[in-house]
XYZ file of C-alpha atoms in Angstrom:
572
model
C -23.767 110.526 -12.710
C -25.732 112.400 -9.818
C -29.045 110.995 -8.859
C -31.874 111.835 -11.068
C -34.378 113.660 -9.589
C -37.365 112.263 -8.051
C -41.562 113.329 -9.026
C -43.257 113.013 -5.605
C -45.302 115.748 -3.394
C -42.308 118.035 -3.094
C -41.328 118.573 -6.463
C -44.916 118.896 -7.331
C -45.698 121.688 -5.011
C -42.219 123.168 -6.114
C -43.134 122.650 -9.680
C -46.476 124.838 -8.906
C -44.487 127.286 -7.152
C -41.984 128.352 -9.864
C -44.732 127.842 -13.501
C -46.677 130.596 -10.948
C -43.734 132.857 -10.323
C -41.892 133.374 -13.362
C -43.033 133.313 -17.135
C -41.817 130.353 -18.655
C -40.338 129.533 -22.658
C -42.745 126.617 -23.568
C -45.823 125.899 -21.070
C -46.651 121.923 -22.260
C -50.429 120.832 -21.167
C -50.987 117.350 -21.524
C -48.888 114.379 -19.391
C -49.188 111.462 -22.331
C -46.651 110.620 -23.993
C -46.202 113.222 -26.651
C -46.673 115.804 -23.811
C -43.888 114.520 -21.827
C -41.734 113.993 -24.866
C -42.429 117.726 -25.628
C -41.341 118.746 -22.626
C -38.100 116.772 -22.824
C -37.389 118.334 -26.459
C -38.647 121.995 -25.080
C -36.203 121.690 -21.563
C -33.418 120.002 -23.748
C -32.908 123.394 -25.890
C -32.055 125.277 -23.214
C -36.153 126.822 -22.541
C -37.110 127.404 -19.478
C -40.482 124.688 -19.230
C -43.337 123.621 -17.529
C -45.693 120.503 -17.938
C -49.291 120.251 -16.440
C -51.629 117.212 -16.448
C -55.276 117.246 -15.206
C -54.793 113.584 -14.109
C -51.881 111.333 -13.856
C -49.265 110.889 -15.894
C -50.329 108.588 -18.773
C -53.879 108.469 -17.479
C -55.591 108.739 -20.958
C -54.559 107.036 -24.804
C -50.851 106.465 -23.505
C -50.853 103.575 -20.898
C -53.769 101.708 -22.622
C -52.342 100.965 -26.013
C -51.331 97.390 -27.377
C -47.543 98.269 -25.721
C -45.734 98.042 -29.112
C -43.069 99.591 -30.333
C -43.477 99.059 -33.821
C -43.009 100.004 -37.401
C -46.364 99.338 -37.960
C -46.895 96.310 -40.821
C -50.458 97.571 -41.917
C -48.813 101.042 -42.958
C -47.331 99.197 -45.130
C -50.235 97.699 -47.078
C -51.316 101.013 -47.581
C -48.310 102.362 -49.472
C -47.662 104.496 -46.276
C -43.793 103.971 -46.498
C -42.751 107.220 -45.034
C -44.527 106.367 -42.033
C -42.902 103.382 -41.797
C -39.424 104.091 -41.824
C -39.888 106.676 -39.936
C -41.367 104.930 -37.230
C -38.886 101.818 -37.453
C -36.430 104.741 -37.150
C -37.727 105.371 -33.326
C -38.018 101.759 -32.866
C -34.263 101.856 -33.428
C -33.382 104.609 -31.237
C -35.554 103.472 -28.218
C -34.064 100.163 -28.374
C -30.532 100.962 -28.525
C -30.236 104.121 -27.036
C -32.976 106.051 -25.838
C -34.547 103.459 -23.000
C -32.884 99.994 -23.768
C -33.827 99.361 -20.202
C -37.607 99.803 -20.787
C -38.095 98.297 -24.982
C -37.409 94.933 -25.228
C -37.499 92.643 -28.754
C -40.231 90.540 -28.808
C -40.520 87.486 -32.179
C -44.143 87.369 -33.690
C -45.750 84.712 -35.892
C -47.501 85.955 -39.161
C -49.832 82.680 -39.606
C -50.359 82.349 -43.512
C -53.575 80.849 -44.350
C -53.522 80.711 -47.877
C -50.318 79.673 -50.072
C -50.060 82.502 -52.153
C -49.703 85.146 -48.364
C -45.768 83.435 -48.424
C -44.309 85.560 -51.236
C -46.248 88.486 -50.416
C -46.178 88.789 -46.534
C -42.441 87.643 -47.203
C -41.918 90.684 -49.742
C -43.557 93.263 -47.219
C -41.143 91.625 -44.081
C -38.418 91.969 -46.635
C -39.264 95.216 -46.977
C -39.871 95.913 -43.507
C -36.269 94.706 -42.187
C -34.588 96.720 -44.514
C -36.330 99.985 -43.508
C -35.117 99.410 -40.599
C -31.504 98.264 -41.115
C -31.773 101.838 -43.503
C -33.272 103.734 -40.542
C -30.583 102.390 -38.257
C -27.815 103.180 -40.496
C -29.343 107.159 -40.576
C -29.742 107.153 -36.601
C -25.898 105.423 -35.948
C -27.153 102.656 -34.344
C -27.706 98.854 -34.285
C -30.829 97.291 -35.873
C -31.161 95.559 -32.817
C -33.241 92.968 -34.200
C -32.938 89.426 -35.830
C -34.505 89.357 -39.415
C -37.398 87.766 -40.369
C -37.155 84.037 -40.847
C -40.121 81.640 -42.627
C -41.178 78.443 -41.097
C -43.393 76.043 -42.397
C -46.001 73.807 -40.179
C -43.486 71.423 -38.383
C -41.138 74.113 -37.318
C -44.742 76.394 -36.920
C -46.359 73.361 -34.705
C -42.779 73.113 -32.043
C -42.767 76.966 -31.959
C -46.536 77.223 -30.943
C -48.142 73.794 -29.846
C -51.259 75.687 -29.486
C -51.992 77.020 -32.668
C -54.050 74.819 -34.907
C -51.710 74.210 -38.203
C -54.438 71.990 -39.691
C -55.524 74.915 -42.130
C -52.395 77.049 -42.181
C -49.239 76.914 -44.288
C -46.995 77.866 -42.081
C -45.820 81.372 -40.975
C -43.541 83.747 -40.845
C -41.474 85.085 -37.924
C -40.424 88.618 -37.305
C -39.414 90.726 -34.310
C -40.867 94.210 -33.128
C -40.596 95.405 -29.789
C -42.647 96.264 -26.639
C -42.640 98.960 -23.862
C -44.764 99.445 -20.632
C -46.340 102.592 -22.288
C -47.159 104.361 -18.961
C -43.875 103.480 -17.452
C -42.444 105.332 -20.664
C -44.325 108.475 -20.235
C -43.634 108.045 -16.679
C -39.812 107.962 -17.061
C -39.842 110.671 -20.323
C -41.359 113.416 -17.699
C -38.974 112.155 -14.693
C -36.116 113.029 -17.073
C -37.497 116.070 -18.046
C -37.707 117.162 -14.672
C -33.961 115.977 -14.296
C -33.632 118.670 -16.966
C -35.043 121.223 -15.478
C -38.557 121.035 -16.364
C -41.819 121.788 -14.296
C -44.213 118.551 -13.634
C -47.279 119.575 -12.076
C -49.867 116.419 -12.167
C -53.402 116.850 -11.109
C -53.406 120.298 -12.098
C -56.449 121.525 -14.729
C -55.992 124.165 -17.614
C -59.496 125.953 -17.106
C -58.609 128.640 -19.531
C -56.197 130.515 -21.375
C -54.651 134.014 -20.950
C -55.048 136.244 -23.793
C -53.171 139.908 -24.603
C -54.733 140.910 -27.830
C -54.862 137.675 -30.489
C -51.810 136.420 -28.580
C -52.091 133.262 -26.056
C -49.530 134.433 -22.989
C -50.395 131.395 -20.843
C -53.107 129.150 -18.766
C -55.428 129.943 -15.824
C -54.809 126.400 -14.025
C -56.292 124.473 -11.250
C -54.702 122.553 -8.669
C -57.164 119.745 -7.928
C -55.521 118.126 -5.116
C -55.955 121.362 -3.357
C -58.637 123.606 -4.840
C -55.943 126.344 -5.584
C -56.533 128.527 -8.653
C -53.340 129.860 -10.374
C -51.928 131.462 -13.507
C -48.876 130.310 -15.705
C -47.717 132.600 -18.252
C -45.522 131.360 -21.050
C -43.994 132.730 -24.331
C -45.960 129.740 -25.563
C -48.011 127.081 -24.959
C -48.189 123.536 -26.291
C -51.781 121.730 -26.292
C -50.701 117.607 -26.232
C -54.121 116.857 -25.514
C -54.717 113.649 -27.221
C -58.143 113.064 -27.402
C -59.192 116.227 -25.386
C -58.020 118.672 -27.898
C -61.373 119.328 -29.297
C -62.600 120.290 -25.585
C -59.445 121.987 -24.938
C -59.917 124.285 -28.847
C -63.177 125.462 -27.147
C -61.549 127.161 -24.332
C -59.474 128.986 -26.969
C -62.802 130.200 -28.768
C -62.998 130.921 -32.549
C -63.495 128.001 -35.122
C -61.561 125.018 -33.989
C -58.621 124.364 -36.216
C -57.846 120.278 -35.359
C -60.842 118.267 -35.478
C -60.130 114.916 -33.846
C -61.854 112.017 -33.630
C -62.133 109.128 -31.290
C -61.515 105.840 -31.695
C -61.779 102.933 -28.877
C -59.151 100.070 -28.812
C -59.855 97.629 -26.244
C -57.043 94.623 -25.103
C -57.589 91.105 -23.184
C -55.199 90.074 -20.630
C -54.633 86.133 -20.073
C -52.569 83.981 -18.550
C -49.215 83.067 -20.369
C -49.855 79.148 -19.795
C -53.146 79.406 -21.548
C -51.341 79.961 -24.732
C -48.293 77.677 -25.801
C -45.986 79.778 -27.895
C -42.649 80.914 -28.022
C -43.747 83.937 -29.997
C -46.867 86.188 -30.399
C -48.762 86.333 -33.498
C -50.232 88.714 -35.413
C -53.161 88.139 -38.077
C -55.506 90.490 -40.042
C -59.179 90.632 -39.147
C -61.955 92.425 -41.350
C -61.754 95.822 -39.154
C -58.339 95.595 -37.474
C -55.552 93.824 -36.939
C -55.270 90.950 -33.755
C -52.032 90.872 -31.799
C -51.534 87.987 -29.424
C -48.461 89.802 -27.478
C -45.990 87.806 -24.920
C -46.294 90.217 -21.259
C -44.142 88.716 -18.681
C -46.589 85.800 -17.156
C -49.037 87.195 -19.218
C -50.854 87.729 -22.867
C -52.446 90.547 -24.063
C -54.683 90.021 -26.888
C -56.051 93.326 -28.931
C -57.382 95.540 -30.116
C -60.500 96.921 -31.495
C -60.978 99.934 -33.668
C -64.420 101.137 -33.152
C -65.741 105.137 -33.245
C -66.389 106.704 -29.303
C -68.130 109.573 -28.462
C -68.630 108.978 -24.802
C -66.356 109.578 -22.021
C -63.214 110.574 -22.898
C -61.990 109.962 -19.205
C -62.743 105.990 -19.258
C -63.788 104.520 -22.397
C -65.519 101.273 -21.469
C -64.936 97.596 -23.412
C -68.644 96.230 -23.655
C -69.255 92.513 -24.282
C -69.509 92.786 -27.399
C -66.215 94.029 -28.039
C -64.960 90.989 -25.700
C -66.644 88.317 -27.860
C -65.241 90.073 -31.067
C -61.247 89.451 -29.694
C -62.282 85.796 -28.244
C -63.894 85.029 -31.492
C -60.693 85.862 -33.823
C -58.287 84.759 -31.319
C -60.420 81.373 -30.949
C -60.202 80.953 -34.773
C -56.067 80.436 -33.929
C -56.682 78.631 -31.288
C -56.756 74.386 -30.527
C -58.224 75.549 -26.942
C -60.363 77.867 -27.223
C -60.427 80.720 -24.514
C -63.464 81.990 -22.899
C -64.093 84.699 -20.929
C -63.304 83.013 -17.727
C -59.555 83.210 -18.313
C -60.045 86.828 -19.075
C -57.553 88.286 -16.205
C -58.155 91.788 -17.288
C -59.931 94.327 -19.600
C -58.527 97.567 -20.524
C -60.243 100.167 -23.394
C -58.470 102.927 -24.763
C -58.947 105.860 -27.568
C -56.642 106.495 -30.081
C -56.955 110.200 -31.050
C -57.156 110.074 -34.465
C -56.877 113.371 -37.085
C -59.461 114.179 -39.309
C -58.778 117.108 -42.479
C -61.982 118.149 -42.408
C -64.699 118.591 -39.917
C -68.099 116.281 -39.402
C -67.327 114.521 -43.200
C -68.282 111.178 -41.177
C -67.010 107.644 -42.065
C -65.119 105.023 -40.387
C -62.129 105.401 -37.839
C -60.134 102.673 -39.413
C -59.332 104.914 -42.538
C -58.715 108.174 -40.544
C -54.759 109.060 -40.993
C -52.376 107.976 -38.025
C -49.827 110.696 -39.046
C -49.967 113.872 -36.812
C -50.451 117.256 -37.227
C -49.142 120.137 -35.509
C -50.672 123.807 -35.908
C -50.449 127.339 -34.469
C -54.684 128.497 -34.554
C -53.114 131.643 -32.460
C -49.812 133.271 -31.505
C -48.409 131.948 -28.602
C -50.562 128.688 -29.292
C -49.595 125.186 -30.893
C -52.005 121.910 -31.150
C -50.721 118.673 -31.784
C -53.039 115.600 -32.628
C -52.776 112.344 -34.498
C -49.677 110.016 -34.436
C -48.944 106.919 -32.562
C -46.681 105.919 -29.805
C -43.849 104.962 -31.369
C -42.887 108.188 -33.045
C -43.595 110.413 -30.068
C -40.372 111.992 -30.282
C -40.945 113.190 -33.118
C -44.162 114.418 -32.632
C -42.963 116.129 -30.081
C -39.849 117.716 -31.769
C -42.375 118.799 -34.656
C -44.915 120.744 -31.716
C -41.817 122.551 -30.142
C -40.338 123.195 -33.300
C -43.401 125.370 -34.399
C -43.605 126.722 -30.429
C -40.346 128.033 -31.177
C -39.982 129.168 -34.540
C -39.916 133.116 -33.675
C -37.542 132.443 -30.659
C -34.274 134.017 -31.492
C -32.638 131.669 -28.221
C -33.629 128.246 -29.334
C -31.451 125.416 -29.950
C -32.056 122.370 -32.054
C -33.795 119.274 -30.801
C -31.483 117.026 -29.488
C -33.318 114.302 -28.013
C -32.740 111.880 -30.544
C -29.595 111.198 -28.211
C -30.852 111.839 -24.972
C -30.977 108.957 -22.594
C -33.573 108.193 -20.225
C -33.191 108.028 -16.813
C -32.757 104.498 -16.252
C -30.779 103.658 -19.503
C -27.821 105.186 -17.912
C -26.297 102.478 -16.064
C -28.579 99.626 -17.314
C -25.911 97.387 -19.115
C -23.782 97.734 -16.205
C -26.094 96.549 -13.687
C -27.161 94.129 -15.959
C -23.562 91.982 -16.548
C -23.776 92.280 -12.358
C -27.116 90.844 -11.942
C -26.270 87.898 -9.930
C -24.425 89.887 -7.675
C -27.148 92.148 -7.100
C -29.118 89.112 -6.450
C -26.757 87.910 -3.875
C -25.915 91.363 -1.921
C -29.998 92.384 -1.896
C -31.296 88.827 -1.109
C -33.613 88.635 -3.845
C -33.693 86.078 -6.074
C -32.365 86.277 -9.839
C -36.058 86.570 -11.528
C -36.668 89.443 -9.119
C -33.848 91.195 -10.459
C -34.322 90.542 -13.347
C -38.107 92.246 -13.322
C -36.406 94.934 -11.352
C -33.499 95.584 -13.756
C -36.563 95.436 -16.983
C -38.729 98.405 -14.874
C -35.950 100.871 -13.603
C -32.847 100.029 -15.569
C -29.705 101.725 -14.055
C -32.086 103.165 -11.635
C -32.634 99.710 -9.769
C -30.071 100.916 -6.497
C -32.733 103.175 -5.345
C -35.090 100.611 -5.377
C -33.015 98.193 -3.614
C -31.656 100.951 -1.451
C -35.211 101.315 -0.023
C -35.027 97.429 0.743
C -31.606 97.528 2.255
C -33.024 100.179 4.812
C -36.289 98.771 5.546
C -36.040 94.918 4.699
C -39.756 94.436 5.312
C -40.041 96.167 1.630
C -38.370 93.684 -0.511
C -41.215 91.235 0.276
C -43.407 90.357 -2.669
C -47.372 92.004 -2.269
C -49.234 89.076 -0.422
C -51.831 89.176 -3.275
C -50.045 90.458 -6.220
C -46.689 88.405 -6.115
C -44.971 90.160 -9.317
C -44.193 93.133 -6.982
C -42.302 94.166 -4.258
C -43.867 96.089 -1.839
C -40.593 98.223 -2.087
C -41.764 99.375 -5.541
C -45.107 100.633 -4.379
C -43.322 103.317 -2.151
C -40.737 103.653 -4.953
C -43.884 104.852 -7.022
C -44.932 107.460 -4.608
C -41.443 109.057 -3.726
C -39.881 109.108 -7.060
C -42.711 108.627 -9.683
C -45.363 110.763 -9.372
C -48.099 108.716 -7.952
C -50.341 110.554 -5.531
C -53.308 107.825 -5.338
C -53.386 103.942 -5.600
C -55.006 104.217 -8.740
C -52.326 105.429 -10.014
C -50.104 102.798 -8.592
C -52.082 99.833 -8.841
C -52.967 100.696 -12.801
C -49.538 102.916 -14.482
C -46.933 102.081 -11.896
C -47.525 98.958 -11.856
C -50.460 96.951 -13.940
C -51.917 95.046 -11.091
C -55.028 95.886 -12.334
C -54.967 94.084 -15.320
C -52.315 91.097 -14.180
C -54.468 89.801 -11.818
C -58.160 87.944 -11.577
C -59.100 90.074 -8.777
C -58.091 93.195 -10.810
C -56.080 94.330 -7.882
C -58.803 94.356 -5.221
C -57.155 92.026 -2.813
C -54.239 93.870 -2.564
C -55.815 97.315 -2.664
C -55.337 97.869 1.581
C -52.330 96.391 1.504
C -50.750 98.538 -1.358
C -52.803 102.159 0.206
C -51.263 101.150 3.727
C -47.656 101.318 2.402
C -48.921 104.788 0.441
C -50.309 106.263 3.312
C -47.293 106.151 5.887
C -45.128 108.133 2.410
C -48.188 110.502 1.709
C -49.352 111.284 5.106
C -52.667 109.597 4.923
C -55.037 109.399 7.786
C -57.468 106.188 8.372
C -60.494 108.460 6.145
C -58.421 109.334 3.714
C -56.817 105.502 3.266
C -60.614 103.904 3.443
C -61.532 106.580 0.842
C -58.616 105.335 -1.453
C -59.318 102.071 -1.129
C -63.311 102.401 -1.277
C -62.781 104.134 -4.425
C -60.935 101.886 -6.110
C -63.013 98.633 -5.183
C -65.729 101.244 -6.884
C -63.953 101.727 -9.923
C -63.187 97.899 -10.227
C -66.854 96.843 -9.652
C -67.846 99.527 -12.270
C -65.500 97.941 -15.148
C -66.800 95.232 -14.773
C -70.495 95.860 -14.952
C -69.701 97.829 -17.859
C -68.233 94.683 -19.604
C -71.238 92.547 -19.096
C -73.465 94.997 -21.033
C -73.778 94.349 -24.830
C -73.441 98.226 -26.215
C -70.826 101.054 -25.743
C -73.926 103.053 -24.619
C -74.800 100.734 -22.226
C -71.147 99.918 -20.770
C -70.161 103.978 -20.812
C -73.426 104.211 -18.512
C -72.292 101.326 -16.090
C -68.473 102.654 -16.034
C -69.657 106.300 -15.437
C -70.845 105.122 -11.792
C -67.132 105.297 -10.530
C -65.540 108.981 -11.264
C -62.128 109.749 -10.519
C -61.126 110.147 -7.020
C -59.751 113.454 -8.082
């Protein structure tokens, strides 16, 4: 297999180049993860595509969700079986043969507080494993997964030491799976490009071309150089998330989507606060509270609470920190408190509503998406969740296409990402990779679980410059060889984008990456070109941004923390 090809500074300007020279099948606009999916399914038929973000890659909803890939339990509660297997359908796929090197299987507690939650949690897990054995049957695959097993509160106290059995009756233990969400989007718009497709990053739709009723492409902006340009498409794909509202009002007319905000916010902790084997999961009044295993680490979410602030950076108030400590606590023989809070991150799901301004509460708006065409030449997609991405994004370039006469089918429910290729392989050799590259076997290991078959270029980089497969002096997870990995073959242009998609040193550490911020913009700046300004300006901005989130956590309302996190706007 040739060498997939790399998202850095050249392929961007190249990408700009060609979306302005040539009209294009399917113009995408929108880098989450349904946009990058869409691009994969448009470049996959044989079209001709492009894909522009106005920030990074995963920048918005997709690299601050709970990281699950998941049939979703509560869907089933509310009858919403179609949902269900369809999304345990996707878990399927990911897991066994779409990224097996990025979703891994992760066992969850359902604590049962009450005797009679046994037969009918049991009933609904029941159900649960055999949508998916069903769903992995239709996609010619492996399950993947063990089936759920129930323990009572001796098994339930060895399992978890932590959790206070005193007033539960036990629990049940299933298995759903995980992802690095931006790492995902990251690697479903670097195989894209390995397709053919157009990746343009900082690069702003500031209007669309019109001949007659028909949409014929984008007016664009590159923001890294203050370059206005034109791409003209056969059709264009909005994947805005929670932007499409703002991006329906460059279209003019009455808006046909009407989506609605809502803010998720997730704890990070240290993994020895918490002894488990498992994460749990456990119903609260609003939500639902996942304690999730993350490498050294726990994240512990969400919230579901309406946001009409920034779209750019939601902020997590204290409030909404005290809400997760004060469920988790209830678990809990130790109680946490917010000094073993590691990191904060907020989030908005983009949630669909049928009708506009009817009011009433996020929680009961639809997670099912929507795709429609408000304009030839013109297709919005909102709703959904990150699991079923793919076929979100099959649905959007499905309609994009309907009057092409040239389009294939979508095929991407058997398309590989970059990385998978390769991953089992290196895998069965990891102690020989240990032993050739110097690094020991938990390195390789972490290595092998971010860039699967992909993990030679990494250690390539080491074997030519040694210096690089030293760990970060203040962020000892990573290599310093995988910050300069992010720049030349992942997209990343600034160390935000490193230090919070690339990698999640933002959230993994106490400092929230601050002590490692020069070291991390030093090994950027000798791949981007930097010069001392432009470094201190990097690095200045991101203490900024830091310092803002967390002002904007001490202060009690969303009003209050929006006006605190507002103080630090992006870089770009």
């Amino acid at each position: 297999m040739t060498t997939p090809i790399a998202l850095n500074p050249a392929s961007r300007a190249s990408a700009i180049e060609a979306m302005s020279r040539a009209e294009l099948d399917v113009l995408v606009v929108g880098g989450g993860v349904v946009g990058a999916g869409a691009a994969l399914d448009a470049v996959t038929r044989g079209l001709s595509t492009g894909l522009v973000e106005q920030r990074d890659l995963a920048s918005g909803t997709s690299s601050r969700s709970s990281k699950l890939v998941h049939g979703g339990l509560r869907y089933l509660e509310m009858f919403d079986f179609a949902l269900v297997k369809e999304a345990l359908e996707e878990r399927g796929l990911l897991l066994t043969r779409l990224a097996p090197h990025l979703v891994r299987p992760v066992p969850f507690l359902y604590p049962l507080k009450k005797a009679y939650e046994r037969p009918y949690v049991g009933a609904g897990l029941m159900l649960y494993d055999g949508m998916a054995v069903l769903g992995a049957r239709a996609g010619r695959h492996d399950m993947g997964l063990p089936k759920h097993k129930h323990l009572f509160r001796k098994q339930l106290a060895r399992i978890a030491p932590d959790i206070r059995t005193d007033q539960l009756h036990g629990a049940i233990r299933y298995y759903d799976c995980q992802v690095d969400d931006a790492r995902l989007v990251m690697t479903l718009a670097r195989t894209a490009a390995n397709n053919g497709a157009h990746v343009a990053t900082r690069t702003k739709v500031t209007g669309f071309l019109r001949e007659g009723d028909r949409v014929v492409g984008v007016s664009a902006r590159d923001l890294e150089n203050g370059v206005d340009f034109e791409v003209r498409a056969r059709t264009v794909i909005n994947a805005a998330g929670v932007w499409t509202d703002q991006v329906q009002e460059l279209i003019g007319g009455d808006a046909t989507l009407d989506v609605d905000a809502s803010k998720g916010i997730h704890l990070v902790v240290p993994r020895d606060r918490i002894r488990s084997e498992c994460g749990f999961i456990t119903k609260t009044e609003k939500s639902v509270l996942f304690v999730i295993p993350w490498g050294r680490h726990w994240i512990i979410g969400t919230t579901d609470t309406p946001w009409d602030l920034d779209l750019a950076h939601p902020a997590a108030s204290r409030r909404d920190i005290d809400y997760l400590l004060g469920h988790v606590n209830t678990l809990l023989k130790d109680p946490l408190d917010h000094e073993d809070v590691q990191g904060v991150y907020a989030g908005l799901r983009p949630l669909l509503k049928s009708v506009r301004k009817t009011g009433g509460e996020t929680t009961k708006l639809s997670r099912e998406h929507t795709v429609a065409a408000p304009a030839p030449g013109l297709v919005l997609i909102a709703g959904g969740k990150l699991t079923t991405y793919r076929v979100m994004a099959r649905d959007a370039v499905g309609m994009a296409v309907a009057d092409f006469g040239d389009a294939r089918p979508s095929i991407t429910d058997r398309v590989p990402l970059v990385g998978a290729y390769g991953f089992e392989t290196r895998t069965n050799q990891r102690v020989a990779l240990s032993r050739s590259a110097g690094l020991d076997i938990g390195r390789v290991d972490h290595l092998l679980g971010r860039y699967g078959g992909l993990v030679d270029e990494v250690l390539d980089l080491i074997a030519h410059r040694p210096e690089l497969g030293l760990p970060l002096r203040q962020a000892d997870e990573y290599l310093a060889a995988e910050v300069v990995y992010a720049v030349t073959h992942e997209g990343a242009r600034h160390l935000d984008d490193v230090l919070t998609r690339r990698t999640r040193i933002s959230i993994e550490t106490f400092d929230r990456g601050t002590l490692v911020a020069q070291e991390a913009a030093t090994l950027m700046a000798a791949e981007l070109g930097w010069d001392d300004a432009t470094l201190a300006e990097e690095v200045d901005h991101y203490l900024r941004r830091v310092e803002a989130e967390r002002q904007s956590q001490l202060k009690l309302t969303d009003q209050e923390a929006d006006e605190a996190r507002v103080q630090a706007p992006d870089i770009v």
